[in-house]
Amino acid sequence: MDPKEGSTFHVQRDYLQERSIELELILEPGQYMVVPRTTGCNLKRPDNADFDSIKLMDSQGQFHPLFVSTITDIFNKFDLVISHSIDFKEFKAFLEIVGKPAPKDEPAFKAEIASKFNSTPEGGLTLRGFRDWWRVQLINEGEPAIWKWLELLGYDRDLYSV
């Protein structure tokens, strides 16, 4: 659809300074372009805010809700083609940032990662699989290592994106 032809502006939300915003609409069948916008500057931890000392996983093995949200945010950042899965190249890019060795090639990724965690038939890691992968890493590597990864990915100790 050419944005210049037949374009109609449907909805505009007032600017809100929130960690996340949702908007639900009922639209007639057709083609639509969604244009989210953010300055990004208000996603960081507010100045002079106290740290909450978030524990990523409790004694029952449950992730902190903000950690679940953060994992989802990371997944969405690396799901570059919006396929609802992370393929070998996307996962490799993620691992490079956190400083963890990546599988040597796509078949190794499918054997070492995709086959062990929830994945698509094509071998892409799903969000559920990505969360399960994080759980294993948290248990094996320990919380201090995961906090370091989160810092390398751009999150502070309150899981605000910096």
Tab-separated table of C-alpha atoms in Angstrom:
chain	number	residue	atom	x	y	z
A	1	MET	CA	0.000	0.000	0.000
A	2	ASP	CA	1.375	3.376	-0.965
A	3	PRO	CA	1.149	5.526	2.191
A	4	LYS	CA	0.382	8.614	0.093
A	5	GLU	CA	-2.672	7.105	-1.597
A	6	GLY	CA	-5.854	6.688	0.386
A	7	SER	CA	-4.193	7.116	3.780
A	8	THR	CA	-6.391	7.965	6.708
A	9	PHE	CA	-5.131	8.770	10.173
A	10	HIS	CA	-7.140	6.613	12.591
A	11	VAL	CA	-5.884	6.964	16.154
A	12	GLN	CA	-3.464	9.041	18.107
A	13	ARG	CA	-2.646	8.410	21.733
A	14	ASP	CA	-1.679	11.268	23.995
A	15	TYR	CA	1.915	11.095	25.134
A	16	LEU	CA	2.198	9.030	28.308
A	17	GLN	CA	5.309	8.489	30.385
A	18	GLU	CA	4.839	4.796	31.163
A	19	ARG	CA	7.005	1.680	31.016
A	20	SER	CA	4.584	0.041	28.587
A	21	ILE	CA	1.482	1.168	26.714
A	22	GLU	CA	-1.223	-0.920	25.058
A	23	LEU	CA	-3.916	0.122	22.648
A	24	GLU	CA	-6.711	-2.129	21.440
A	25	LEU	CA	-8.727	-1.232	18.355
A	26	ILE	CA	-11.432	-2.828	16.270
A	27	LEU	CA	-10.755	-2.065	12.629
A	28	GLU	CA	-12.542	-2.844	9.407
A	29	PRO	CA	-10.817	-5.366	7.109
A	30	GLY	CA	-8.040	-3.758	5.114
A	31	GLN	CA	-4.381	-2.816	5.220
A	32	TYR	CA	-3.042	-0.699	8.039
A	33	MET	CA	0.287	0.771	8.995
A	34	VAL	CA	1.063	0.957	12.706
A	35	VAL	CA	3.566	3.657	13.592
A	36	PRO	CA	4.682	3.500	17.211
A	37	ARG	CA	6.860	6.300	18.430
A	38	THR	CA	8.987	6.965	21.442
A	39	THR	CA	11.691	9.340	22.423
A	40	GLY	CA	13.234	6.497	24.407
A	41	CYS	CA	14.436	8.931	27.032
A	42	ASN	CA	11.675	8.089	29.491
A	43	LEU	CA	12.331	4.349	29.401
A	44	LYS	CA	15.327	4.735	31.681
A	45	ARG	CA	15.186	4.579	35.460
A	46	PRO	CA	13.813	7.837	36.855
A	47	ASP	CA	16.445	10.119	38.366
A	48	ASN	CA	16.830	9.733	42.151
A	49	ALA	CA	14.720	6.548	42.182
A	50	ASP	CA	15.725	3.915	44.728
A	51	PHE	CA	16.796	0.509	43.448
A	52	ASP	CA	14.318	-2.299	44.156
A	53	SER	CA	16.902	-5.120	44.499
A	54	ILE	CA	15.016	-7.374	42.113
A	55	LYS	CA	15.685	-11.079	42.516
A	56	LEU	CA	15.378	-12.577	39.033
A	57	MET	CA	14.019	-15.952	40.222
A	58	ASP	CA	12.383	-16.850	43.527
A	59	SER	CA	12.891	-20.017	45.592
A	60	GLN	CA	9.987	-21.708	43.734
A	61	GLY	CA	11.728	-21.165	40.380
A	62	GLN	CA	9.382	-18.382	39.243
A	63	PHE	CA	10.817	-15.422	37.352
A	64	HIS	CA	10.202	-11.937	38.678
A	65	PRO	CA	7.431	-10.365	36.505
A	66	LEU	CA	9.780	-7.573	35.373
A	67	PHE	CA	12.350	-10.177	34.329
A	68	VAL	CA	9.684	-11.928	32.225
A	69	SER	CA	8.893	-8.574	30.613
A	70	THR	CA	12.592	-7.923	30.025
A	71	ILE	CA	13.125	-11.327	28.388
A	72	THR	CA	10.162	-10.593	26.117
A	73	ASP	CA	11.654	-7.199	25.261
A	74	ILE	CA	15.019	-8.787	24.442
A	75	PHE	CA	13.298	-11.456	22.328
A	76	ASN	CA	11.426	-8.795	20.356
A	77	LYS	CA	14.623	-6.810	19.773
A	78	PHE	CA	16.388	-9.842	18.299
A	79	ASP	CA	13.404	-11.184	16.319
A	80	LEU	CA	14.419	-8.895	13.471
A	81	VAL	CA	12.042	-10.221	10.830
A	82	ILE	CA	9.145	-10.428	13.305
A	83	SER	CA	8.714	-14.153	12.717
A	84	HIS	CA	7.841	-14.796	16.375
A	85	SER	CA	11.005	-16.856	16.613
A	86	ILE	CA	14.728	-16.243	16.818
A	87	ASP	CA	16.778	-17.959	14.130
A	88	PHE	CA	20.447	-18.924	14.248
A	89	LYS	CA	21.787	-15.548	13.048
A	90	GLU	CA	19.594	-13.607	15.486
A	91	PHE	CA	20.527	-15.886	18.402
A	92	LYS	CA	24.213	-15.662	17.481
A	93	ALA	CA	24.007	-11.839	17.519
A	94	PHE	CA	22.373	-12.008	20.963
A	95	LEU	CA	25.088	-14.344	22.309
A	96	GLU	CA	27.844	-12.101	20.929
A	97	ILE	CA	26.511	-9.177	22.960
A	98	VAL	CA	26.418	-11.139	26.220
A	99	GLY	CA	29.815	-12.695	25.522
A	100	LYS	CA	28.654	-16.294	25.389
A	101	PRO	CA	29.965	-18.654	22.684
A	102	ALA	CA	27.512	-19.359	19.888
A	103	PRO	CA	26.915	-22.669	18.146
A	104	LYS	CA	29.286	-22.913	15.144
A	105	ASP	CA	26.566	-23.040	12.486
A	106	GLU	CA	22.833	-23.408	11.901
A	107	PRO	CA	22.754	-27.237	12.210
A	108	ALA	CA	24.609	-26.957	15.533
A	109	PHE	CA	22.119	-24.285	16.678
A	110	LYS	CA	19.216	-26.585	15.821
A	111	ALA	CA	20.844	-29.531	17.624
A	112	GLU	CA	22.134	-27.653	20.680
A	113	ILE	CA	19.416	-25.040	21.233
A	114	ALA	CA	16.277	-25.414	19.105
A	115	SER	CA	15.886	-29.148	19.791
A	116	LYS	CA	16.166	-28.630	23.557
A	117	PHE	CA	13.892	-25.613	23.881
A	118	ASN	CA	10.497	-24.796	22.391
A	119	SER	CA	11.029	-23.947	18.728
A	120	THR	CA	9.214	-23.660	15.431
A	121	PRO	CA	9.216	-26.466	12.833
A	122	GLU	CA	11.791	-24.394	10.906
A	123	GLY	CA	14.083	-24.444	13.945
A	124	GLY	CA	13.610	-20.918	15.271
A	125	LEU	CA	13.531	-20.435	19.028
A	126	THR	CA	10.083	-19.297	20.226
A	127	LEU	CA	9.514	-16.844	23.068
A	128	ARG	CA	8.672	-19.765	25.357
A	129	GLY	CA	11.867	-21.522	24.306
A	130	PHE	CA	13.856	-18.309	24.835
A	131	ARG	CA	12.428	-17.985	28.367
A	132	ASP	CA	13.255	-21.626	29.082
A	133	TRP	CA	16.783	-21.039	27.761
A	134	TRP	CA	17.148	-18.075	30.151
A	135	ARG	CA	15.954	-20.268	33.049
A	136	VAL	CA	18.690	-22.823	32.347
A	137	GLN	CA	21.295	-20.062	32.045
A	138	LEU	CA	20.192	-18.486	35.321
A	139	ILE	CA	20.489	-21.833	37.113
A	140	ASN	CA	23.836	-22.751	35.489
A	141	GLU	CA	25.534	-19.341	35.381
A	142	GLY	CA	24.089	-17.738	38.510
A	143	GLU	CA	22.317	-14.453	39.032
A	144	PRO	CA	25.477	-12.249	39.039
A	145	ALA	CA	26.395	-13.442	35.523
A	146	ILE	CA	22.860	-12.848	34.252
A	147	TRP	CA	22.868	-9.320	35.709
A	148	LYS	CA	26.082	-8.701	33.770
A	149	TRP	CA	24.391	-9.919	30.574
A	150	LEU	CA	21.411	-7.659	31.249
A	151	GLU	CA	23.774	-4.734	31.715
A	152	LEU	CA	25.474	-5.547	28.395
A	153	LEU	CA	22.007	-5.657	26.795
A	154	GLY	CA	21.234	-2.176	28.149
A	155	TYR	CA	19.241	-2.773	31.343
A	156	ASP	CA	19.900	-1.436	34.827
A	157	ARG	CA	19.336	-3.146	38.202
A	158	ASP	CA	15.633	-2.244	38.118
A	159	LEU	CA	15.381	-3.701	34.588
A	160	TYR	CA	14.876	-0.314	33.007
A	161	SER	CA	16.312	0.004	29.535
A	162	VAL	CA	19.173	2.465	29.603
